Amino acid sequence: MKCFIWGALLMSLVAGQVAFADVRLPNVFGSHMVLQRRKPVPVWGWAEAGEKVTVTLGNQIKATKAGKDGKWRVTLDAMEAGGPYQLLVKGKSTTVTFDDVLAGDVWICSGQSNMEWPLSAAANAKTEIPMANQPNIRQLLVKKDISLTPKDNIEGSWRVCTPATAPQFTAVGYFFAKQLQKELNVPIGLINTSWGGTHSETWTSREAMNQNDELRLVANNLPASSEEVSQRGAARTQALIKAQQGSLPTAADEQTWASATLNDSEWKTMNMPGDWEWGGLPTLDGVVWFRQDIIIPDGSNSQKMVLYIDSVADNDSTFVNGQLIGSTKGGKARAYAVPDGLLKPGRNVVAIRVTDTDGSGGLMGRSEQLKLANDNLTIPLAGKWKYRVASVFASSYKPGPNTFATQLFNAMINPLIPYAVEGAIWYQGESNAGRAYQYRKTFPLMIQDWRQHWGYDFPFLFVQLASFNAANGDSRQGSNWAELREAQTMTLQLPNTGMAVTSDIGESTDIHPKNKLDVGNRLAAEAMRVAYNKGQENGNEPSRGPQFNKMTIDGNRAILTFGNVGNGLVAKDKYGYLRGFEVAGADKRFYYAKAEIQGNSVIVHADSVASPIAVRYGWADDNGEVNLYNQENFPAIPFRTDTWKGITEAAKFGEQ
């Protein structure tokens, strides 16, 4: 019996050694991939130490030997757009074959949820997806992953764009690629490595963080082991609960939380619908109760009322005045009938027990679908809810993508290097808006970090934040989003950068505007300018809108001049009125201003300001009241002429 066991063990060890000796490549390579044209193309992987590896693509044959560490790398000569090819990688005993390989342009698509946003959820998905037979557009969707140390591989595979696969494509990337292919007639490869709600610091390497005095403290505070991660997570969650409510309740306490007579005056408040991880309970998985008082007006018909919830992450039990009216598991929509007679004129209480097992938690979905309603009466429930944590699951102690800096660079960027690329498109910043001044440093640092790791200054194009009423910010009380947009504009000082302005196509009540077509097309216009040096020959074909250049004062008028005017400035208004301008005098108080176009200048004045010293345009969280364009239909970049600081003096990073 012992001989059999040792024999089986020996065979398994031999099999393991053979498997390890097989030639392997990282998953950034695969059938249907796009290789970068007109640049040397690195191809790399692993094999047995000293093993000869031969790479064949078309008429190119390159050979090398694996080093002592089992790593090998060859570089294919630059090629023109074309294909399909077969890439063969041959070792001593195995051959890896990748079919349907094209040469074209490869673009990294990264950022947070607005880049991650799939085509299936875009505004024109129903008409676009059935027509998405785009065999020369391919996407590598990188599976979400985090790591405290750099990884050398990702999970994911290349997919050809068809009506069946297009719904999973990044919507911004899809429209970007579609427009580029129309302009260039070459295959376009998209490497979609994005994660909603993430900070720029988690996409930045530790080496880069160490170059900055402020960020070095963050980089040096990274845990040394998974055990330390769990210990820190437990301590963080315990401290959060202590600060929020002192302690967790007993089972007997929780049984009283549905009651209309409960004294919940000490409970914290949070806006719903929304993700509680962003509302005050970061990384929390567990059970949380939400309560809201509602008023039934005297004389109202409250019969046949239904409580609607668009979605819940993940499960709920819902009560009205202490009585259970329904329970559902999963994210599907809820419609709970309220028994007649349960609702009374005056104060009533809705209480919802939410159980979240992983990731986002809370009442989710559309605000307008969170309501009590019948045919005669509608009571909106979106807004402030009181909440209290009932229990915490062990999964709360696991790190999220923002818990520690560098994690997404390690897991979702480093394994892609040095795959040859044309450039990158980036849509992120919402999660950094609370530290907008800091973004002036962290965002350029990340761009330079990526370029340094790839070894060349590839074009880096990014989306300026769309309008969104984050916190009613404006020129009077300060605006996080305006200052973040300003930090993005300042990043254009880096070479080979471009910015797509989206201030006119946002949605004030939705941080995820559904119009991704214009975003992709505007990025493509910038790509034509920055990456392909086209569209600027005569100076009248700009790829973005007017950009403030200079202000002069003439009495009570401020005269503004602009670059990127193209064939001239225009106000998108049927009466020709400009909106979105404010002006201030020596008291630094801003007043809504009248503005008019004169040639390539805008004249701004306000009756309340006799001697203007500063002008702002689109300076608010939701800057939807902006309508200055050039005749090429690109919106003006929001700006201010002053340098007075607002409310977002850089907060310190740390564990989130």
XYZ file of C-alpha atoms in Angstrom:
656
model
C 0.000 0.000 0.000
C 2.834 2.418 0.919
C 4.592 1.600 -2.382
C 1.416 2.529 -4.262
C 1.119 5.848 -2.423
C 4.761 6.789 -3.034
C 4.465 5.716 -6.674
C 1.382 7.864 -7.177
C 3.111 10.803 -5.484
C 6.160 10.417 -7.716
C 3.966 10.309 -10.848
C 2.128 13.469 -9.769
C 5.442 15.279 -9.207
C 6.687 14.247 -12.628
C 3.391 15.375 -14.204
C 3.704 18.706 -12.405
C 7.223 19.204 -13.722
C 6.091 18.413 -17.269
C 3.189 20.858 -16.982
C 5.539 23.521 -15.655
C 7.902 22.885 -18.573
C 5.155 23.535 -21.137
C 5.479 26.813 -22.985
C 2.931 29.292 -21.642
C 1.941 32.891 -22.410
C -0.030 35.356 -20.286
C -3.720 35.715 -21.082
C -3.227 39.119 -22.677
C -2.353 36.941 -25.695
C -5.054 34.804 -27.280
C -6.971 33.930 -30.386
C -8.815 36.922 -31.912
C -6.370 39.393 -30.348
C -5.181 42.587 -32.004
C -1.432 43.242 -32.120
C -0.199 46.808 -32.374
C 0.796 47.897 -35.867
C 3.840 50.039 -36.678
C 5.550 49.288 -33.349
C 7.843 46.458 -32.238
C 5.619 43.816 -30.625
C 6.895 42.109 -27.455
C 5.779 38.495 -26.967
C 6.645 36.812 -23.680
C 5.859 33.953 -21.367
C 7.294 31.029 -19.418
C 8.986 27.703 -20.160
C 11.547 25.349 -18.620
C 14.803 27.120 -17.769
C 17.074 27.093 -20.814
C 14.352 25.809 -23.162
C 14.414 27.124 -26.727
C 11.241 28.988 -27.688
C 10.348 29.881 -31.281
C 7.682 32.470 -32.148
C 6.221 32.564 -35.667
C 3.847 35.196 -37.080
C 3.400 35.351 -40.845
C 6.893 35.378 -42.347
C 8.518 36.398 -39.047
C 10.365 33.761 -37.014
C 12.008 34.751 -33.730
C 13.775 32.420 -31.313
C 15.135 32.742 -27.772
C 15.857 30.667 -24.677
C 14.079 30.831 -21.342
C 16.179 32.265 -18.559
C 17.029 30.617 -15.250
C 13.734 31.933 -13.885
C 11.796 30.279 -16.732
C 10.889 33.589 -18.378
C 11.384 34.282 -22.070
C 10.670 37.206 -24.401
C 11.042 38.013 -28.094
C 10.183 41.153 -30.019
C 8.437 40.907 -33.375
C 9.245 43.490 -36.022
C 6.770 46.303 -36.618
C 4.084 45.441 -39.161
C 1.304 47.217 -41.017
C -2.384 46.633 -40.314
C -3.624 43.322 -41.626
C -4.459 39.699 -40.953
C -5.858 37.369 -39.985
C -2.645 35.662 -38.901
C -1.774 32.627 -36.838
C 0.685 33.121 -33.998
C 2.681 29.971 -33.131
C 4.817 29.656 -30.015
C 6.793 26.420 -30.008
C 8.825 24.879 -27.215
C 10.599 21.576 -26.773
C 7.460 19.497 -26.463
C 4.481 21.833 -26.874
C 3.165 24.407 -29.337
C 0.744 27.170 -28.427
C -1.422 28.349 -31.335
C -3.462 31.545 -31.508
C -5.783 31.953 -34.504
C -7.517 34.925 -36.133
C -4.867 37.430 -35.011
C -5.090 40.932 -36.503
C -2.628 43.809 -36.650
C -4.139 47.212 -35.934
C -4.310 49.703 -33.084
C -4.652 48.647 -29.438
C -6.144 50.998 -26.842
C -6.321 50.473 -23.093
C -9.770 51.410 -21.726
C -9.626 52.076 -17.998
C -11.147 53.996 -15.115
C -14.223 53.582 -12.980
C -17.878 52.809 -13.652
C -18.466 55.164 -16.571
C -15.737 53.334 -18.506
C -16.871 49.960 -17.215
C -20.453 50.808 -18.275
C -21.469 48.129 -20.818
C -22.994 48.783 -24.198
C -26.090 46.893 -23.046
C -26.871 49.760 -20.623
C -26.137 52.660 -22.996
C -28.902 54.976 -24.205
C -29.072 53.552 -27.727
C -28.319 49.912 -26.868
C -31.495 48.518 -28.458
C -30.653 49.947 -31.861
C -26.862 49.622 -31.693
C -26.409 46.028 -30.511
C -28.315 44.306 -33.357
C -26.044 46.158 -35.823
C -22.813 45.429 -33.955
C -21.295 43.130 -36.559
C -17.835 44.624 -36.253
C -15.333 41.788 -36.900
C -12.373 44.189 -36.838
C -13.203 45.458 -33.349
C -12.129 43.143 -30.512
C -12.161 43.439 -26.727
C -10.115 41.804 -23.991
C -12.212 42.145 -20.839
C -9.884 41.917 -17.838
C -11.497 40.198 -14.867
C -11.586 42.322 -11.710
C -8.796 41.466 -9.307
C -6.741 43.072 -6.531
C -3.271 42.360 -5.230
C -0.823 43.919 -2.779
C 2.089 42.837 -4.984
C 2.534 42.973 -8.783
C 1.036 40.029 -10.669
C 2.196 38.633 -14.011
C -1.128 37.413 -15.429
C -4.801 38.308 -15.706
C -7.996 36.372 -16.317
C -9.761 37.226 -19.546
C -9.951 36.414 -23.241
C -10.305 38.300 -26.515
C -13.759 38.498 -28.131
C -14.766 39.579 -31.625
C -17.518 42.215 -31.662
C -20.833 40.666 -32.718
C -24.435 41.273 -31.607
C -23.904 38.401 -29.145
C -20.690 39.779 -27.575
C -21.183 43.550 -27.970
C -23.428 43.930 -24.879
C -20.369 43.174 -22.686
C -18.122 45.709 -24.438
C -17.308 48.966 -22.676
C -19.826 51.365 -24.238
C -17.390 54.286 -24.383
C -14.696 52.040 -25.846
C -17.076 50.537 -28.405
C -18.161 53.906 -29.816
C -14.554 55.133 -29.689
C -13.381 52.092 -31.651
C -16.262 52.298 -34.123
C -15.436 55.918 -34.970
C -11.693 55.245 -35.196
C -12.237 52.340 -37.534
C -14.423 54.557 -39.699
C -11.624 57.151 -39.833
C -8.626 54.796 -40.140
C -9.991 51.563 -41.610
C -7.734 49.414 -39.401
C -8.595 46.804 -36.740
C -9.078 48.218 -33.235
C -8.336 46.225 -30.085
C -9.735 47.323 -26.726
C -8.183 46.137 -23.457
C -11.002 46.862 -21.000
C -9.451 47.002 -17.531
C -11.837 49.060 -15.399
C -13.596 48.921 -12.033
C -16.463 51.094 -10.811
C -16.003 53.452 -7.889
C -12.209 53.271 -7.818
C -9.639 55.954 -6.982
C -6.728 56.856 -9.237
C -4.268 55.876 -6.482
C -5.217 52.203 -6.703
C -4.310 52.316 -10.420
C -0.834 53.713 -9.614
C 2.297 51.681 -8.832
C 4.102 51.689 -5.537
C 7.256 53.006 -7.244
C 5.355 56.062 -8.453
C 3.719 56.648 -5.069
C 7.170 56.666 -3.494
C 8.158 59.587 -5.723
C 5.675 61.859 -3.946
C 6.241 62.944 -0.345
C 2.551 62.809 0.521
C 1.815 59.543 -1.246
C 4.953 57.828 0.017
C 3.299 57.537 3.423
C 0.429 55.650 1.815
C 2.684 53.306 -0.147
C 4.712 52.479 2.950
C 1.547 51.676 4.892
C 0.599 48.706 2.746
C 0.062 45.418 4.640
C 2.779 42.791 4.513
C 0.485 39.745 4.422
C -3.095 38.573 3.938
C -3.295 38.000 7.703
C -2.482 41.643 8.303
C -5.147 42.610 5.762
C -7.780 40.687 7.736
C -6.591 42.122 11.051
C -6.731 45.658 9.718
C -10.127 45.013 8.147
C -11.589 43.736 11.403
C -10.181 46.685 13.343
C -11.446 49.145 10.713
C -14.978 47.718 10.752
C -15.115 47.566 14.548
C -14.001 51.201 14.759
C -16.650 52.186 12.209
C -19.448 50.505 14.183
C -18.232 52.047 17.426
C -18.192 55.523 15.898
C -21.588 55.096 14.228
C -23.672 53.458 16.946
C -21.491 52.277 19.840
C -22.152 48.548 19.491
C -24.132 45.946 17.578
C -27.624 45.149 18.865
C -28.800 41.976 20.542
C -31.305 39.747 18.757
C -34.016 41.076 21.077
C -33.135 44.672 20.217
C -33.334 44.016 16.484
C -36.826 42.532 16.808
C -38.125 45.985 17.799
C -36.672 47.869 14.817
C -39.697 47.457 12.555
C -42.032 49.088 15.069
C -43.575 52.477 14.336
C -43.091 53.438 18.000
C -39.325 52.827 18.047
C -37.236 55.842 19.072
C -34.756 56.076 16.181
C -33.596 59.635 16.887
C -29.999 58.445 17.433
C -29.808 56.595 14.124
C -27.557 57.961 11.392
C -28.978 59.060 8.016
C -28.055 58.077 4.459
C -29.507 58.867 1.045
C -31.278 56.012 -0.684
C -31.345 54.593 -3.290
C -27.599 54.165 -3.339
C -24.683 51.985 -2.345
C -24.143 52.086 1.406
C -20.417 51.508 0.820
C -20.327 55.104 -0.447
C -22.923 56.397 1.986
C -21.007 55.729 5.196
C -20.454 51.958 5.444
C -17.362 51.212 3.329
C -16.591 47.502 2.701
C -19.520 46.435 4.928
C -21.262 43.143 4.219
C -24.000 42.287 6.672
C -27.482 43.332 7.820
C -28.572 46.969 7.920
C -31.991 48.364 8.768
C -33.410 51.432 7.037
C -36.338 53.464 8.352
C -38.280 56.401 6.953
C -41.265 58.323 8.282
C -43.979 59.072 5.730
C -47.021 61.291 6.011
C -50.397 60.290 4.600
C -52.357 63.531 4.069
C -55.777 63.734 5.720
C -58.537 62.723 3.354
C -56.216 60.759 1.047
C -57.245 57.425 -0.419
C -54.597 55.020 0.911
C -56.318 51.851 -0.243
C -54.565 49.444 -2.620
C -51.195 51.090 -2.030
C -48.078 49.359 -3.354
C -44.526 49.832 -2.102
C -42.094 49.805 -5.055
C -38.327 49.228 -4.821
C -36.378 49.087 -8.081
C -33.667 46.792 -6.697
C -32.002 45.658 -3.483
C -28.466 44.440 -2.876
C -29.079 41.695 -1.945
C -32.133 40.557 0.110
C -34.853 42.410 2.017
C -37.680 42.079 4.483
C -39.952 45.126 4.289
C -42.325 46.359 7.006
C -44.983 49.064 7.215
C -45.961 50.176 10.712
C -44.349 47.050 12.124
C -46.120 44.570 9.832
C -44.152 42.498 7.311
C -45.473 43.139 3.793
C -42.895 41.213 1.766
C -39.475 39.600 1.472
C -37.395 38.990 -1.675
C -33.963 37.555 -2.438
C -31.776 38.964 -5.192
C -31.646 42.198 -7.124
C -35.020 41.981 -8.893
C -37.624 44.753 -8.600
C -40.070 44.635 -5.686
C -43.773 45.557 -5.650
C -45.302 44.845 -2.226
C -49.051 45.324 -1.729
C -49.797 47.180 1.502
C -52.824 45.661 3.290
C -55.779 48.043 3.290
C -56.160 49.806 6.614
C -52.489 49.458 7.580
C -51.665 53.016 6.529
C -53.273 55.756 8.612
C -53.596 59.505 8.041
C -50.560 61.255 9.477
C -47.252 59.595 10.401
C -46.426 56.070 9.235
C -43.113 54.181 9.175
C -41.511 52.094 6.458
C -38.717 49.831 7.750
C -36.555 47.668 5.488
C -34.125 45.028 6.702
C -31.425 44.619 4.032
C -28.987 41.703 3.945
C -25.901 42.177 1.759
C -23.641 39.178 1.203
C -20.954 40.765 -0.975
C -20.050 44.019 -2.716
C -22.541 46.877 -2.874
C -25.332 47.022 -0.321
C -28.565 48.957 0.063
C -31.675 50.009 -1.822
C -30.571 50.341 -5.426
C -31.873 51.389 -8.804
C -33.827 54.402 -10.003
C -34.930 57.070 -7.530
C -38.322 57.475 -9.170
C -39.020 53.770 -8.627
C -38.645 53.984 -4.838
C -42.157 54.987 -3.799
C -45.519 54.197 -2.240
C -48.307 54.609 -4.783
C -51.818 53.790 -5.913
C -53.921 55.231 -8.727
C -54.585 58.442 -6.786
C -51.590 59.011 -4.513
C -47.814 58.797 -4.938
C -45.384 59.253 -2.045
C -41.730 59.378 -3.168
C -39.383 57.533 -0.825
C -36.039 58.556 -2.379
C -33.993 60.756 -0.059
C -32.791 60.505 3.513
C -33.345 57.243 5.401
C -32.297 56.502 8.951
C -30.116 53.418 9.239
C -28.430 51.146 11.769
C -26.167 48.126 11.386
C -27.576 44.907 12.855
C -24.743 42.491 12.056
C -21.433 42.317 10.216
C -20.270 39.394 8.063
C -16.651 38.222 8.012
C -16.388 39.177 4.320
C -16.424 42.821 5.467
C -12.821 42.382 6.534
C -11.647 41.624 3.012
C -10.057 44.534 1.190
C -11.893 46.317 -1.590
C -10.157 47.921 -4.575
C -9.772 51.226 -2.707
C -8.806 49.803 0.677
C -5.118 50.060 -0.186
C -3.366 52.004 -2.913
C -1.648 50.228 -5.879
C -3.920 47.139 -5.793
C -5.435 47.535 -9.259
C -2.150 48.517 -10.825
C -0.657 45.312 -9.431
C -3.490 43.042 -10.569
C -5.014 44.681 -13.653
C -2.282 46.861 -15.238
C 1.101 45.294 -14.454
C 0.241 41.953 -16.136
C -0.502 43.823 -19.389
C 2.974 45.364 -19.577
C 4.744 45.438 -22.079
C 1.945 44.512 -24.543
C 2.336 47.025 -27.381
C -0.418 49.670 -27.438
C -1.292 52.795 -29.374
C -2.596 54.605 -26.293
C -5.104 54.719 -23.455
C -8.559 56.199 -22.856
C -9.584 56.946 -19.281
C -12.908 57.839 -17.608
C -12.486 58.378 -13.870
C -12.466 61.099 -11.239
C -15.848 60.898 -9.565
C -14.344 58.974 -6.647
C -11.518 61.507 -6.290
C -13.745 64.598 -6.368
C -13.549 65.049 -2.591
C -9.776 65.506 -2.989
C -9.792 67.582 -6.163
C -6.667 69.617 -5.409
C -4.764 66.433 -4.730
C -5.897 65.098 -8.122
C -3.732 67.790 -9.722
C -0.793 65.645 -8.598
C -2.155 62.120 -8.452
C -3.682 62.019 -11.932
C -0.589 63.216 -13.862
C 1.509 60.952 -11.647
C -0.533 57.929 -12.722
C -0.239 58.814 -16.421
C 3.523 59.234 -16.168
C 3.733 56.007 -14.170
C 2.017 53.965 -16.876
C 4.160 55.512 -19.597
C 7.338 54.817 -17.658
C 6.406 51.167 -17.221
C 5.582 50.761 -20.919
C 8.713 52.618 -21.915
C 7.173 55.245 -24.204
C 4.899 58.304 -23.947
C 1.823 56.833 -25.585
C -1.227 59.098 -26.122
C -3.387 59.323 -23.025
C -6.938 60.602 -23.584
C -9.437 61.173 -20.806
C -13.022 62.240 -20.222
C -13.690 65.359 -18.201
C -16.462 64.783 -15.663
C -19.991 65.302 -16.923
C -22.463 67.429 -15.003
C -23.921 65.804 -11.890
C -25.543 67.454 -8.889
C -23.234 65.790 -6.375
C -23.790 68.194 -3.456
C -25.349 71.374 -4.874
C -21.838 72.825 -5.176
C -21.408 76.190 -6.879
C -19.273 79.346 -6.851
C -20.693 80.483 -3.531
C -20.139 77.393 -1.405
C -17.479 75.691 -3.529
C -17.785 72.806 -5.946
C -15.874 69.541 -5.692
C -16.743 68.567 -9.235
C -15.771 71.911 -10.738
C -12.389 71.719 -9.024
C -11.921 68.122 -10.200
C -12.717 69.222 -13.750
C -10.132 71.977 -13.321
C -7.529 69.413 -12.210
C -8.326 67.381 -15.320
C -7.888 70.436 -17.553
C -4.540 71.175 -15.914
C -3.404 67.646 -16.781
C -3.426 68.666 -20.451
C -0.048 70.263 -19.700
C 1.414 66.764 -20.035
C 2.522 65.974 -23.595
C 0.456 63.646 -25.770
C -2.744 64.119 -23.772
C -6.278 64.932 -24.870
C -9.589 65.546 -23.119
C -13.202 64.949 -24.113
C -15.479 67.560 -22.531
C -18.893 66.197 -21.483
C -20.363 69.035 -19.412
C -23.304 69.261 -21.807
C -24.305 65.575 -21.887
C -24.471 64.661 -18.206
C -27.545 63.925 -16.124
C -27.935 65.991 -12.958
C -29.553 63.119 -11.031
C -27.485 60.240 -12.421
C -23.735 59.849 -11.994
C -23.851 57.413 -14.930
C -25.094 59.381 -17.953
C -26.351 56.942 -20.589
C -25.110 58.907 -23.612
C -21.855 57.096 -24.261
C -21.988 57.652 -28.040
C -20.924 61.304 -27.862
C -18.283 60.470 -25.251
C -16.709 57.838 -27.494
C -16.879 60.080 -30.556
C -15.270 63.004 -28.735
C -12.467 60.776 -27.504
C -12.011 59.540 -31.056
C -11.751 63.140 -32.287
C -8.995 63.757 -29.742
C -7.302 60.522 -30.793
C -7.227 61.726 -34.389
C -5.458 64.881 -33.226
C -3.113 63.487 -30.565
C -2.314 59.989 -31.830
C -2.746 60.346 -35.584
C -1.912 64.045 -36.189
C -4.992 64.576 -38.310
C -7.715 67.221 -38.394
C -5.506 70.193 -37.519
C -3.927 70.983 -40.871
C -5.796 74.237 -41.447
C -6.383 75.130 -37.815
C -10.158 75.132 -38.292
C -10.985 71.551 -37.341
C -10.647 71.371 -33.561
C -11.216 68.124 -31.697
C -12.488 69.793 -28.531
C -14.320 72.962 -27.663
C -13.266 76.532 -26.900
C -10.665 76.853 -24.145
C -10.287 80.062 -22.129
C -7.163 81.968 -23.064
C -7.167 85.530 -21.701
C -9.325 88.094 -19.867
C -9.140 91.880 -20.192
C -11.301 94.435 -18.368
C -13.083 97.356 -20.026
C -15.099 99.282 -17.426
C -17.787 96.960 -16.113
C -17.162 94.387 -18.852
C -14.874 91.368 -18.871
C -13.656 90.439 -22.330
C -12.700 86.784 -22.712
C -10.758 85.278 -25.600
C -10.501 81.583 -26.429
C -8.445 78.996 -28.246
C -9.940 76.067 -30.189
C -12.605 78.333 -31.676
C -12.553 76.529 -35.028
C -14.864 78.315 -37.434
C -16.236 80.504 -34.669
C -18.053 80.600 -31.351
C -21.745 79.824 -31.086
C -24.403 79.776 -28.357
C -26.660 76.718 -28.424
C -29.868 78.584 -27.736
C -32.662 79.446 -30.127
C -32.511 83.067 -28.973
C -28.705 83.198 -28.989
C -28.343 83.721 -25.215
C -25.247 82.428 -23.439
C -25.677 80.767 -20.059
C -23.376 79.513 -17.341
C -21.255 82.661 -16.815
C -20.709 84.359 -13.452
C -18.712 87.453 -12.566
C -17.261 88.805 -9.294
C -15.785 92.065 -8.093
C -13.378 92.826 -5.278
C -15.743 91.311 -2.683
C -15.272 87.913 -4.409
C -19.036 87.360 -4.554
C -20.164 85.828 -7.799
C -23.294 86.946 -9.624
C -25.020 85.453 -12.639
C -23.778 87.363 -15.650
C -25.022 88.360 -19.064
C -22.731 87.192 -21.838
C -22.633 87.685 -25.576
C -20.397 86.549 -28.398
C -18.472 89.137 -30.365
C -16.263 87.502 -32.962
C -13.976 85.062 -31.152
C -14.553 86.758 -27.800
C -17.239 86.619 -25.123
C -18.258 89.851 -23.349
C -19.426 89.292 -19.754
C -21.024 91.759 -17.330
C -23.504 91.949 -14.441
C -25.424 94.945 -13.131
C -24.307 94.094 -9.584
C -20.581 94.196 -10.427
C -19.187 97.613 -11.386
C -15.548 96.509 -11.609
C -15.182 92.807 -12.445
C -12.015 91.008 -11.470
C -12.978 87.347 -12.061
C -15.228 85.258 -14.297
C -16.336 81.659 -13.961
C -18.069 79.434 -16.490
C -19.777 76.148 -15.699
C -18.501 76.340 -12.139
C -20.861 74.036 -10.258
C -21.313 70.360 -9.464
C -24.113 70.216 -12.010
C -23.064 72.708 -14.676
C -25.878 71.790 -17.041
C -26.622 75.470 -17.764
C -23.676 75.811 -20.151
C -24.106 76.353 -23.878
C -20.946 77.868 -25.391
C -19.652 75.808 -28.335
C -17.557 76.205 -31.426
C -19.239 75.693 -34.787
C -17.789 72.185 -34.919
C -20.212 71.361 -32.055
C -17.653 70.828 -29.291
C -18.597 72.372 -25.899
C -16.375 74.929 -24.181
C -14.160 73.700 -21.337
C -15.484 74.930 -17.955
C -13.061 77.400 -16.349
C -12.419 80.164 -13.855
C -10.112 83.127 -14.247
C -9.411 83.392 -10.499
C -7.328 81.053 -8.348
C -9.298 81.343 -5.118
C -9.496 78.016 -3.372
C -12.820 76.400 -2.661
C -13.890 73.757 -0.199
C -11.866 70.789 -1.399
C -8.437 71.493 0.038
C -6.803 68.089 -0.369
C -7.856 65.576 2.245
C -5.331 62.986 3.243
C -5.393 59.550 1.794
C -5.486 56.448 3.860
C -7.408 53.276 4.085
C -10.890 53.936 2.751
